[in-house]
Short mmCIF file of C-alpha atoms (C1' of nucleotides) in Angstrom, two decimals:
data_model
loop_
_atom_site.label_atom_id
_atom_site.label_comp_id
_atom_site.label_asym_id
_atom_site.label_seq_id
_atom_site.Cartn_x
_atom_site.Cartn_y
_atom_site.Cartn_z
CA MET A 1 6.24 0.59 6.43
CA SER A 2 5.28 -2.64 4.68
CA GLN A 3 5.37 -2.93 0.93
CA MET A 4 1.66 -3.61 0.94
CA GLN A 5 1.13 -0.23 2.63
CA GLN A 6 3.34 1.50 0.10
CA ILE A 7 1.67 -0.10 -2.87
CA HIS A 8 -1.73 0.64 -1.43
CA ASP A 9 -0.92 4.27 -0.81
CA GLN A 10 0.76 4.81 -4.16
CA LEU A 11 -1.96 3.15 -6.17
CA ARG A 12 -4.59 5.00 -4.17
CA GLU A 13 -2.88 8.25 -5.01
CA MET A 14 -2.65 7.29 -8.67
CA ILE A 15 -6.36 6.55 -8.75
CA LEU A 16 -7.43 9.70 -6.94
CA SER A 17 -5.17 11.89 -9.05
CA LEU A 18 -6.60 10.23 -12.17
CA GLU A 19 -3.15 9.06 -13.17
CA VAL A 20 -4.92 5.80 -13.92
CA ALA A 21 -8.24 6.34 -15.66
CA PRO A 22 -11.58 5.47 -14.07
CA GLY A 23 -12.71 2.16 -15.54
CA GLU A 24 -9.18 1.17 -16.53
CA ARG A 25 -8.30 -2.45 -16.18
CA LEU A 26 -5.54 -3.35 -13.75
CA THR A 27 -3.59 -6.60 -13.88
CA GLU A 28 -1.72 -7.88 -10.88
CA ARG A 29 1.31 -8.50 -13.03
CA TRP A 30 1.40 -4.96 -14.35
CA LEU A 31 1.19 -3.58 -10.82
CA GLU A 32 3.88 -6.03 -9.78
CA GLY A 33 6.21 -4.54 -12.35
CA ARG A 34 5.06 -0.98 -11.75
CA PHE A 35 5.72 -1.01 -8.02
CA GLY A 36 8.51 -3.52 -7.86
CA GLY A 37 6.85 -5.80 -5.33
CA SER A 38 5.63 -9.29 -5.88
CA ARG A 39 2.03 -10.30 -6.33
CA THR A 40 1.47 -11.00 -2.66
CA PRO A 41 1.58 -7.39 -1.45
CA VAL A 42 -0.04 -6.23 -4.71
CA ARG A 43 -3.04 -8.42 -4.08
CA ALA A 44 -3.32 -7.37 -0.47
CA ALA A 45 -3.29 -3.74 -1.58
CA LEU A 46 -5.97 -4.44 -4.19
CA VAL A 47 -8.19 -6.12 -1.62
CA ARG A 48 -7.88 -3.09 0.62
CA LEU A 49 -8.62 -0.70 -2.20
CA GLU A 50 -11.61 -2.82 -3.12
CA ALA A 51 -12.92 -2.30 0.42
CA GLU A 52 -12.51 1.45 -0.10
CA GLU A 53 -14.34 1.01 -3.40
CA LEU A 54 -11.61 2.70 -5.36
CA VAL A 55 -10.99 -0.56 -7.17
CA ARG A 56 -13.58 -3.10 -8.24
CA ARG A 57 -13.86 -6.61 -9.61
CA ASP A 58 -14.97 -6.98 -13.19
CA GLY A 59 -15.58 -10.69 -13.38
CA ARG A 60 -12.23 -12.16 -12.54
CA ASN A 61 -10.34 -8.98 -13.34
CA TRP A 62 -9.57 -5.81 -11.46
CA MET A 63 -10.56 -2.36 -12.63
CA VAL A 64 -10.29 1.18 -11.34
CA ALA A 65 -13.75 2.18 -10.10
CA PRO A 66 -15.54 4.17 -12.80
CA ILE A 67 -17.17 7.47 -11.98
CA GLU A 68 -20.92 6.99 -11.79
CA LEU A 69 -23.14 9.99 -12.25
CA GLY A 70 -26.00 8.33 -10.40
CA GLU A 71 -23.73 7.95 -7.43
CA ILE A 72 -23.15 11.67 -7.15
CA ALA A 73 -26.77 12.48 -6.43
CA ALA A 74 -27.08 9.62 -3.95
CA LEU A 75 -23.85 10.70 -2.31
CA ALA A 76 -25.20 14.22 -1.86
CA GLU A 77 -28.24 12.80 -0.09
CA PHE A 78 -26.00 10.74 2.14
CA ARG A 79 -23.79 13.70 2.89
CA GLU A 80 -26.77 15.81 3.89
CA ALA A 81 -27.78 13.15 6.38
CA VAL A 82 -24.35 12.68 7.85
CA GLU A 83 -22.88 16.16 7.65
CA SER A 84 -25.93 18.01 8.93
CA SER A 85 -25.91 15.76 11.99
CA ALA A 86 -22.20 16.25 12.40
CA VAL A 87 -22.62 20.01 12.22
CA ARG A 88 -25.36 19.97 14.82
CA LEU A 89 -23.16 18.00 17.19
CA ALA A 90 -20.27 20.34 16.41
CA CYS A 91 -22.42 23.25 17.58
CA GLU A 92 -22.87 21.49 20.89
CA ARG A 93 -19.38 20.20 21.40
CA ALA A 94 -16.68 21.98 19.42
CA SER A 95 -14.28 24.15 21.38
CA GLU A 96 -13.40 27.62 20.15
CA VAL A 97 -9.81 26.64 19.46
CA ASP A 98 -10.84 23.65 17.38
CA ILE A 99 -13.15 25.82 15.32
CA ASP A 100 -10.35 28.34 14.89
CA ALA A 101 -8.06 25.57 13.67
CA VAL A 102 -10.51 24.76 10.90
CA THR A 103 -10.75 28.43 10.01
CA GLU A 104 -6.99 28.53 9.66
CA LEU A 105 -7.20 25.59 7.31
CA LEU A 106 -9.29 27.76 4.99
CA ASP A 107 -7.08 30.80 5.43
CA ALA A 108 -3.98 28.83 4.59
CA CYS A 109 -5.23 28.53 1.03
CA GLU A 110 -3.83 31.50 -0.84
CA PRO A 111 -5.74 32.76 -3.88
CA ASP A 112 -2.86 31.76 -6.12
CA ALA A 113 -2.32 28.37 -4.52
CA PRO A 114 -2.09 25.48 -6.97
CA ARG A 115 -5.20 23.63 -7.94
CA GLU A 116 -4.10 20.57 -5.93
CA GLU A 117 -4.09 22.68 -2.81
CA TRP A 118 -7.62 23.96 -3.32
CA HIS A 119 -8.82 20.49 -4.09
CA ARG A 120 -7.25 19.02 -0.98
CA VAL A 121 -8.44 21.75 1.35
CA GLY A 122 -11.93 21.58 -0.14
CA THR A 123 -12.02 17.93 0.86
CA ASP A 124 -10.30 18.25 4.21
CA PHE A 125 -12.57 21.06 5.30
CA HIS A 126 -15.60 18.81 5.39
CA VAL A 127 -13.74 16.10 7.23
CA GLU A 128 -12.42 18.57 9.78
CA VAL A 129 -15.88 19.99 10.37
CA ALA A 130 -17.11 16.44 10.91
CA ARG A 131 -14.27 15.94 13.34
CA LEU A 132 -15.71 18.76 15.44
CA SER A 133 -18.63 16.45 16.17
CA GLY A 134 -16.31 14.11 18.02
CA ASN A 135 -18.13 11.10 16.56
CA GLU A 136 -15.76 8.64 14.86
CA PHE A 137 -18.49 7.12 12.72
CA LEU A 138 -19.65 10.44 11.37
CA ILE A 139 -16.04 11.41 10.67
CA LYS A 140 -15.35 8.21 8.78
CA ALA A 141 -18.56 8.46 6.83
CA VAL A 142 -17.73 11.99 5.71
CA ALA A 143 -14.16 11.05 4.88
CA GLY A 144 -15.39 8.10 2.82
CA ALA A 145 -17.94 10.20 0.99
CA MET A 146 -15.37 12.89 0.19
CA THR A 147 -13.00 10.25 -1.13
CA ARG A 148 -15.70 8.93 -3.39
CA LEU A 149 -16.34 12.44 -4.67
CA SER A 150 -12.70 13.32 -4.99
CA ARG A 151 -12.16 12.43 -8.63
CA ALA A 152 -15.37 14.05 -9.78
CA ARG A 153 -14.43 17.21 -7.89
CA TRP A 154 -11.04 17.18 -9.56
CA LEU A 155 -12.58 16.94 -13.00
CA GLU A 156 -14.90 19.82 -12.36
CA LEU A 157 -13.60 22.87 -14.08
CA ARG A 158 -13.93 25.45 -11.43
CA THR A 159 -14.16 29.12 -12.18
CA GLU A 160 -12.63 31.50 -9.71
CA GLN A 161 -16.11 32.73 -8.83
CA SER A 162 -17.53 29.35 -8.04
CA ARG A 163 -14.46 28.67 -5.96
CA ASP A 164 -14.92 31.88 -4.03
CA HIS A 165 -18.59 31.09 -3.66
CA ALA A 166 -17.82 27.71 -2.10
CA TRP A 167 -15.25 29.27 0.21
CA ALA A 168 -17.78 31.88 1.32
CA GLU A 169 -20.19 29.07 2.17
CA HIS A 170 -17.47 27.38 4.18
CA ARG A 171 -16.77 30.52 6.19
CA LEU A 172 -20.45 31.12 6.77
CA LEU A 173 -20.79 27.60 8.09
CA LEU A 174 -17.93 28.03 10.53
CA ASP A 175 -19.42 31.29 11.78
CA LEU A 176 -22.73 29.61 12.44
CA ILE A 177 -21.01 26.80 14.33
CA ARG A 178 -19.07 29.34 16.34
CA ARG A 179 -22.32 31.08 17.23
CA ARG A 180 -23.85 27.66 18.05
CA GLU A 181 -26.76 28.18 15.67
CA ALA A 182 -27.35 24.51 15.01
CA ASP A 183 -30.44 24.78 12.79
CA ALA A 184 -28.95 27.47 10.59
CA ALA A 185 -25.63 25.65 10.37
CA ALA A 186 -27.31 22.40 9.38
CA GLN A 187 -29.30 24.17 6.74
CA ALA A 188 -26.21 25.96 5.47
CA ILE A 189 -24.28 22.77 4.95
CA CYS A 190 -27.20 21.10 3.24
CA GLU A 191 -27.45 23.97 0.80
CA HIS A 192 -23.71 23.87 0.25
CA ILE A 193 -23.87 20.15 -0.48
CA ARG A 194 -26.69 20.63 -2.95
CA ASP A 195 -24.81 23.45 -4.63
CA THR A 196 -21.79 21.25 -5.01
CA ARG A 197 -23.87 18.40 -6.37
CA ASP A 198 -25.46 20.61 -9.00
CA ARG A 199 -22.16 22.08 -10.11
CA LEU A 200 -20.57 18.65 -10.32
CA LEU A 201 -23.37 17.08 -12.28
CA THR A 202 -23.63 19.98 -14.69
CA SER A 203 -19.92 20.04 -15.26
CA LEU A 204 -19.52 16.30 -15.72
CA GLU A 205 -22.52 16.01 -17.97
CA GLU A 206 -21.12 18.76 -20.17
CA ASP A 207 -17.64 17.33 -20.33
CA ARG A 208 -18.69 13.74 -20.51
CA ARG A 209 -17.82 13.35 -24.15
CA SER A 210 -14.35 14.79 -23.87
CA LEU A 211 -13.65 12.88 -20.69
CA ARG A 212 -14.63 9.66 -22.37
CA ALA A 213 -12.23 10.53 -25.13
CA ARG A 214 -9.50 10.67 -22.50
CA GLY A 215 -10.40 7.11 -21.59
CA PHE A 216 -12.33 7.99 -18.44
CA ALA A 217 -15.35 5.83 -17.80
CA ILE A 218 -18.14 8.15 -16.72
CA VAL A 219 -21.12 5.85 -16.52
CA GLY A 220 -24.81 6.01 -15.75
CA LYS A 221 -26.99 9.05 -15.78
CA ALA A 222 -27.82 11.53 -13.10
CA MET B 1 -16.98 -19.64 -5.10
CA SER B 2 -13.33 -18.99 -4.32
CA GLN B 3 -11.74 -20.32 -1.17
CA MET B 4 -11.06 -16.79 -0.06
CA GLN B 5 -14.80 -16.09 -0.19
CA GLN B 6 -15.57 -19.23 1.77
CA ILE B 7 -12.98 -18.54 4.42
CA HIS B 8 -14.13 -14.95 4.67
CA ASP B 9 -17.77 -15.91 5.05
CA GLN B 10 -17.12 -18.69 7.53
CA LEU B 11 -14.81 -16.67 9.72
CA ARG B 12 -17.20 -13.74 9.57
CA GLU B 13 -19.98 -16.01 10.77
CA MET B 14 -17.79 -17.39 13.54
CA ILE B 15 -17.02 -13.89 14.71
CA LEU B 16 -20.58 -12.62 14.59
CA SER B 17 -21.92 -15.72 16.34
CA LEU B 18 -19.23 -15.27 19.01
CA GLU B 19 -17.84 -18.71 18.21
CA VAL B 20 -14.49 -16.94 18.43
CA ALA B 21 -14.32 -14.53 21.34
CA PRO B 22 -14.02 -10.76 20.89
CA GLY B 23 -10.40 -9.84 21.46
CA GLU B 24 -9.17 -13.36 20.69
CA ARG B 25 -5.91 -13.64 18.85
CA LEU B 26 -5.96 -15.24 15.42
CA THR B 27 -2.93 -16.70 13.70
CA GLU B 28 -2.84 -17.26 9.99
CA ARG B 29 -1.51 -20.75 10.54
CA TRP B 30 -4.35 -21.71 12.82
CA LEU B 31 -6.92 -20.46 10.33
CA GLU B 32 -5.06 -22.31 7.60
CA GLY B 33 -5.56 -25.57 9.46
CA ARG B 34 -9.07 -24.69 10.59
CA PHE B 35 -10.39 -24.02 7.10
CA GLY B 36 -8.16 -26.28 5.08
CA GLY B 37 -6.90 -23.59 2.72
CA SER B 38 -3.40 -22.25 2.44
CA ARG B 39 -2.23 -18.96 3.87
CA THR B 40 -2.83 -16.98 0.70
CA PRO B 41 -6.64 -17.09 0.79
CA VAL B 42 -6.59 -16.90 4.57
CA ARG B 43 -4.67 -13.66 4.42
CA ALA B 44 -6.93 -12.21 1.77
CA ALA B 45 -9.94 -13.05 3.91
CA LEU B 46 -8.34 -11.39 6.94
CA VAL B 47 -7.64 -8.23 4.97
CA ARG B 48 -11.27 -8.09 3.91
CA LEU B 49 -12.50 -8.68 7.44
CA GLU B 50 -10.16 -5.96 8.62
CA ALA B 51 -11.85 -3.58 6.21
CA GLU B 52 -15.19 -4.56 7.76
CA GLU B 53 -13.57 -3.95 11.16
CA LEU B 54 -14.51 -7.37 12.42
CA VAL B 55 -10.83 -8.20 12.68
CA ARG B 56 -8.05 -5.88 13.71
CA ARG B 57 -4.28 -5.68 13.86
CA ASP B 58 -2.64 -5.88 17.22
CA GLY B 59 0.89 -4.90 16.35
CA ARG B 60 1.90 -7.53 13.87
CA ASN B 61 -0.79 -9.97 14.95
CA TRP B 62 -4.43 -10.42 14.10
CA MET B 63 -7.24 -10.32 16.64
CA VAL B 64 -11.00 -10.51 16.61
CA ALA B 65 -12.32 -6.99 17.14
CA PRO B 66 -13.20 -6.48 20.80
CA ILE B 67 -16.54 -5.06 21.78
CA GLU B 68 -16.10 -1.44 22.81
CA LEU B 69 -18.69 0.13 25.03
CA GLY B 70 -17.75 3.63 23.90
CA GLU B 71 -18.50 2.61 20.37
CA ILE B 72 -22.09 1.72 21.17
CA ALA B 73 -23.02 5.25 22.16
CA ALA B 74 -21.26 6.74 19.14
CA LEU B 75 -22.93 4.19 16.93
CA ALA B 76 -26.34 5.19 18.24
CA GLU B 77 -25.59 8.79 17.33
CA PHE B 78 -24.53 7.73 13.87
CA ARG B 79 -27.59 5.57 13.44
CA GLU B 80 -29.85 8.46 14.39
CA ALA B 81 -28.28 10.57 11.68
CA VAL B 82 -28.45 7.93 8.99
CA GLU B 83 -31.63 6.09 9.82
CA SER B 84 -33.76 9.15 10.46
CA SER B 85 -32.78 10.47 7.04
CA ALA B 86 -33.47 7.09 5.49
CA VAL B 87 -36.88 6.98 7.11
CA ARG B 88 -37.74 10.44 5.84
CA LEU B 89 -36.81 9.44 2.31
CA ALA B 90 -38.76 6.22 2.74
CA CYS B 91 -41.85 8.28 3.52
CA GLU B 92 -41.41 10.05 0.21
CA ARG B 93 -40.46 7.11 -1.95
CA ALA B 94 -41.46 3.72 -0.61
CA SER B 95 -44.24 1.91 -2.42
CA GLU B 96 -47.06 0.27 -0.49
CA VAL B 97 -45.97 -3.18 -1.53
CA ASP B 98 -42.39 -2.60 -0.40
CA ILE B 99 -43.63 -1.42 2.98
CA ASP B 100 -45.88 -4.47 3.18
CA ALA B 101 -42.89 -6.69 2.47
CA VAL B 102 -41.07 -5.28 5.48
CA THR B 103 -44.18 -5.78 7.60
CA GLU B 104 -44.22 -9.41 6.57
CA LEU B 105 -40.63 -9.70 7.68
CA LEU B 106 -41.76 -8.81 11.18
CA ASP B 107 -44.82 -11.06 11.03
CA ALA B 108 -42.72 -14.01 9.95
CA CYS B 109 -41.11 -14.04 13.38
CA GLU B 110 -43.24 -16.35 15.51
CA PRO B 111 -43.30 -15.75 19.29
CA ASP B 112 -41.59 -19.11 19.82
CA ALA B 113 -39.02 -18.66 17.07
CA PRO B 114 -35.45 -19.41 18.12
CA ARG B 115 -33.30 -16.63 19.42
CA GLU B 116 -31.19 -16.62 16.26
CA GLU B 117 -34.29 -15.78 14.27
CA TRP B 118 -35.23 -12.82 16.44
CA HIS B 119 -31.70 -11.57 16.35
CA ARG B 120 -31.48 -11.78 12.57
CA VAL B 121 -34.85 -10.18 11.94
CA GLY B 122 -34.07 -7.43 14.43
CA THR B 123 -31.03 -6.57 12.36
CA ASP B 124 -32.58 -7.05 8.95
CA PHE B 125 -35.55 -4.88 9.80
CA HIS B 126 -33.44 -1.77 10.05
CA VAL B 127 -31.61 -2.56 6.85
CA GLU B 128 -34.86 -3.19 5.00
CA VAL B 129 -36.32 0.07 6.25
CA ALA B 130 -33.20 1.83 5.02
CA ARG B 131 -33.68 0.07 1.71
CA LEU B 132 -37.03 1.80 1.38
CA SER B 133 -35.09 5.04 1.02
CA GLY B 134 -33.63 3.79 -2.24
CA ASN B 135 -30.25 5.31 -1.35
CA GLU B 136 -27.40 2.82 -1.58
CA PHE B 137 -25.15 4.79 0.72
CA LEU B 138 -27.72 5.02 3.47
CA ILE B 139 -28.45 1.31 3.10
CA LYS B 140 -24.80 0.38 3.37
CA ALA B 141 -24.25 2.68 6.32
CA VAL B 142 -27.15 1.10 8.20
CA ALA B 143 -26.03 -2.41 7.29
CA GLY B 144 -22.52 -1.63 8.51
CA ALA B 145 -23.76 -0.13 11.75
CA MET B 146 -26.02 -3.10 12.43
CA THR B 147 -23.13 -5.47 11.80
CA ARG B 148 -21.03 -3.58 14.30
CA LEU B 149 -23.82 -3.84 16.83
CA SER B 150 -24.60 -7.45 16.08
CA ARG B 151 -22.47 -9.11 18.71
CA ALA B 152 -23.50 -6.71 21.45
CA ARG B 153 -27.14 -7.29 20.54
CA TRP B 154 -26.59 -11.01 20.76
CA LEU B 155 -25.08 -10.77 24.21
CA GLU B 156 -27.95 -8.71 25.51
CA LEU B 157 -30.22 -10.82 27.62
CA ARG B 158 -33.57 -9.92 26.31
CA THR B 159 -36.72 -10.38 28.28
CA GLU B 160 -39.87 -11.22 26.42
CA GLN B 161 -41.27 -7.82 27.32
CA SER B 162 -38.36 -5.83 26.01
CA ARG B 163 -38.52 -7.89 22.85
CA ASP B 164 -42.24 -7.16 22.46
CA HIS B 165 -41.55 -3.52 23.20
CA ALA B 166 -38.99 -3.32 20.40
CA TRP B 167 -41.31 -5.08 18.00
CA ALA B 168 -44.11 -2.65 18.85
CA GLU B 169 -41.74 0.22 18.04
CA HIS B 170 -40.94 -1.43 14.73
CA ARG B 171 -44.61 -1.74 13.82
CA LEU B 172 -45.32 1.82 14.86
CA LEU B 173 -42.50 2.99 12.62
CA LEU B 174 -43.85 1.12 9.62
CA ASP B 175 -47.31 2.55 10.21
CA LEU B 176 -45.93 6.07 10.27
CA ILE B 177 -44.03 5.44 7.04
CA ARG B 178 -47.17 4.03 5.46
CA ARG B 179 -49.04 7.17 6.48
CA ARG B 180 -46.13 9.28 5.15
CA GLU B 181 -45.68 11.09 8.43
CA ALA B 182 -42.01 11.84 7.97
CA ASP B 183 -41.39 13.91 11.09
CA ALA B 184 -43.13 11.47 13.38
CA ALA B 185 -41.42 8.51 11.74
CA ALA B 186 -37.99 10.10 12.07
CA GLN B 187 -38.65 10.84 15.71
CA ALA B 188 -39.93 7.32 16.29
CA ILE B 189 -36.80 5.70 14.95
CA CYS B 190 -34.54 8.03 16.91
CA GLU B 191 -36.35 7.08 20.10
CA HIS B 192 -36.12 3.43 19.19
CA ILE B 193 -32.39 3.75 18.60
CA ARG B 194 -31.89 5.47 21.93
CA ASP B 195 -33.95 2.80 23.68
CA THR B 196 -31.83 0.12 22.13
CA ARG B 197 -28.64 1.90 23.09
CA ASP B 198 -29.72 2.22 26.71
CA ARG B 199 -30.76 -1.40 26.96
CA LEU B 200 -27.51 -2.56 25.38
CA LEU B 201 -25.28 -0.45 27.58
CA THR B 202 -27.11 -1.38 30.76
CA SER B 203 -27.04 -5.04 29.91
CA LEU B 204 -23.39 -5.16 28.87
CA GLU B 205 -22.26 -3.11 31.84
CA GLU B 206 -24.06 -5.50 34.17
CA ASP B 207 -22.75 -8.64 32.55
CA ARG B 208 -19.31 -7.31 31.85
CA ARG B 209 -17.66 -9.36 34.57
CA SER B 210 -19.20 -12.64 33.56
CA LEU B 211 -18.55 -11.97 29.88
CA ARG B 212 -14.92 -11.27 30.62
CA ALA B 213 -14.82 -14.58 32.42
CA ARG B 214 -15.93 -16.23 29.20
CA GLY B 215 -12.90 -14.66 27.53
CA PHE B 216 -14.82 -11.87 25.79
CA ALA B 217 -12.97 -8.59 25.60
CA ILE B 218 -15.49 -5.87 26.46
CA VAL B 219 -13.36 -2.77 26.59
CA GLY B 220 -13.69 0.92 27.31
CA LYS B 221 -16.48 2.60 29.17
CA ALA B 222 -19.73 4.02 27.98
"C1'" DG C 1 17.44 -15.23 43.80
"C1'" DA C 2 17.19 -11.77 40.25
"C1'" DT C 3 18.52 -10.22 35.95
"C1'" DA C 4 20.73 -10.00 31.61
"C1'" DC C 5 21.72 -12.45 27.58
"C1'" DC C 6 21.45 -15.87 24.04
"C1'" DA C 7 19.44 -19.82 21.34
"C1'" DT C 8 15.18 -21.24 19.55
"C1'" DC C 9 10.71 -21.11 17.94
"C1'" DT C 10 6.76 -18.83 16.21
"C1'" DT C 11 4.64 -15.65 13.17
"C1'" DG C 12 3.65 -12.58 9.60
"C1'" DG C 13 5.71 -10.49 5.13
"C1'" DG C 14 7.18 -11.45 0.71
"C1'" DA C 15 8.60 -14.26 -3.48
"C1'" DT C 16 7.83 -17.79 -6.60
"C1'" DA C 17 6.08 -21.89 -8.83
"C1'" DC C 18 2.12 -24.24 -10.52
"C1'" DC C 19 -2.65 -24.69 -11.99
"C1'" DA C 20 -7.11 -23.85 -14.08
"C1'" DA C 21 -10.05 -20.88 -16.36
"C1'" DA C 22 -10.84 -17.35 -19.66
"C1'" DC C 23 -9.51 -14.94 -23.59
"C1'" DT C 24 -7.33 -14.61 -28.29
"C1'" DG C 25 -6.37 -15.54 -32.82
"C1'" DG C 26 -6.34 -18.44 -36.41
"C1'" DT C 27 -7.93 -22.21 -39.16
"C1'" DA C 28 -10.87 -25.49 -41.06
"C1'" DT C 29 -15.39 -26.64 -42.30
"C1'" DC C 30 -19.94 -25.84 -43.94
"C1'" DG D 1 -18.21 -15.51 -45.93
"C1'" DA D 2 -19.65 -17.01 -41.49
"C1'" DT D 3 -19.16 -19.96 -37.77
"C1'" DA D 4 -17.48 -23.49 -34.88
"C1'" DC D 5 -13.57 -25.29 -32.87
"C1'" DC D 6 -8.84 -25.70 -31.22
"C1'" DA D 7 -4.14 -24.27 -29.58
"C1'" DG D 8 -1.59 -20.83 -27.30
"C1'" DT D 9 -1.35 -17.14 -24.17
"C1'" DT D 10 -2.69 -14.34 -20.38
"C1'" DT D 11 -4.42 -13.91 -15.81
"C1'" DG D 12 -6.00 -14.64 -11.35
"C1'" DG D 13 -6.15 -18.43 -7.51
"C1'" DT D 14 -3.54 -21.30 -4.65
"C1'" DA D 15 0.32 -23.66 -2.40
"C1'" DT D 16 4.73 -23.42 -0.67
"C1'" DC D 17 9.22 -21.75 0.38
"C1'" DC D 18 12.32 -18.40 2.52
"C1'" DC D 19 13.25 -14.59 5.52
"C1'" DA D 20 13.39 -11.24 9.27
"C1'" DA D 21 11.43 -9.67 13.37
"C1'" DG D 22 9.46 -10.57 17.70
"C1'" DA D 23 8.29 -13.70 21.49
"C1'" DT D 24 9.89 -17.36 24.59
"C1'" DG D 25 12.36 -19.84 27.66
"C1'" DG D 26 16.41 -21.38 29.62
"C1'" DT D 27 20.95 -20.51 31.42
"C1'" DA D 28 24.81 -18.19 33.22
"C1'" DT D 29 26.40 -14.52 35.86
"C1'" DC D 30 26.33 -11.27 39.49
#
DNA sequence: GATACCATCTTGGGATACCAAACTGGTATC
DNA sequence: GATACCAGTTTGGTATCCCAAGATGGTATC
């Protein structure tokens, strides 16, 4: 694999895991030293990450994309559009075995699994459901949206109840798809998305001060 | 503006205007000579265009993205999801003056306007309608989808009737938005999208042979 | 005549050197 | 004391050089 790929993947991981703070400034020379490549692959990686909107230009400089509260509401709206359509198509097209595979994804998450695991599966679930639609554009749109939400979801302090609640919604959704109840499934996912949005916004708004103190740029208002 | 920007914009224009053929191989050194910059900005521009999926890797080489027939059907599905939601939100949120502005966009296109003009307005219309939703993600999704369709739309031989037909559908849609009839408007745009898809696929399938002869890679099947 | 192999050339990947613009800190002047 | 200005430093933008891998074409061998 090329160095550019490696740098891209590593920096991406650092951003998503909040190892580098949202809003933090990045210099090409620091990254050069950090990853041991020269500026050429570093810049290529930055350009790619810019396209994924994980990194942004601030004048002439680079910065890690801040978390924008206003974006979370808009993203929920977008997800409703895309995911409800994906779910409807999934009801028409998904095979039993493919649906079962997604169910197993949920089951694989033990109650005492580490937080990383829950976070990852919570993201992957939506992408995998989108994949049941068979439409590449819907899949990519969902994957992109979940990436954008990833850091906010990580910051959300999740109680065991709210986690169980979300998982119950996931299982309900899969059941509806399996029974090919398109309208109900679409409605279920829309409600789930709105639930998530509300929990995220409440949580971030509450913790905004302390997150700022950790150097995280949480900007805008819901 | 930086050279990278210039090269990016120029090459993008060349691709969208079919000045370079879909599927054509691009070498960094050729672009270097063509645009008068060095390889560094050329490569940065290519990476950006790759992110927009106008350019693609073919092994280690670069190529102009081919036109894929299978993509057109999937894109129509995606557009239905995104644009119908955008239109519904537009019915809730768009101001009269904003709707009027989009109407003027259509009116500005004289019957004897050059083909480029019709093509551009036909694309912009959908983006501007999406803009009425006020949701950045929906706007970007529509803009991206229209970009992906741009070259296929250009290749379509359009009769004056089919052009008038499309324009009538556009006007109908705006009227429905103005009257805040969300369901009807959403249905109208879905029908319009399906009409467009059918016309595109028919046209491309028919002309496939001659387009191939011009060196255009039209791959896959609908 | 076909095929396997080798020299050569092309091409993208990466490293580095240089430049210009922006920022920083300090100083001198009002 | 405030402000305007200047030198030094940092940083991204660009050009260019080197390298390894892959493509090419020609030749020798069977």
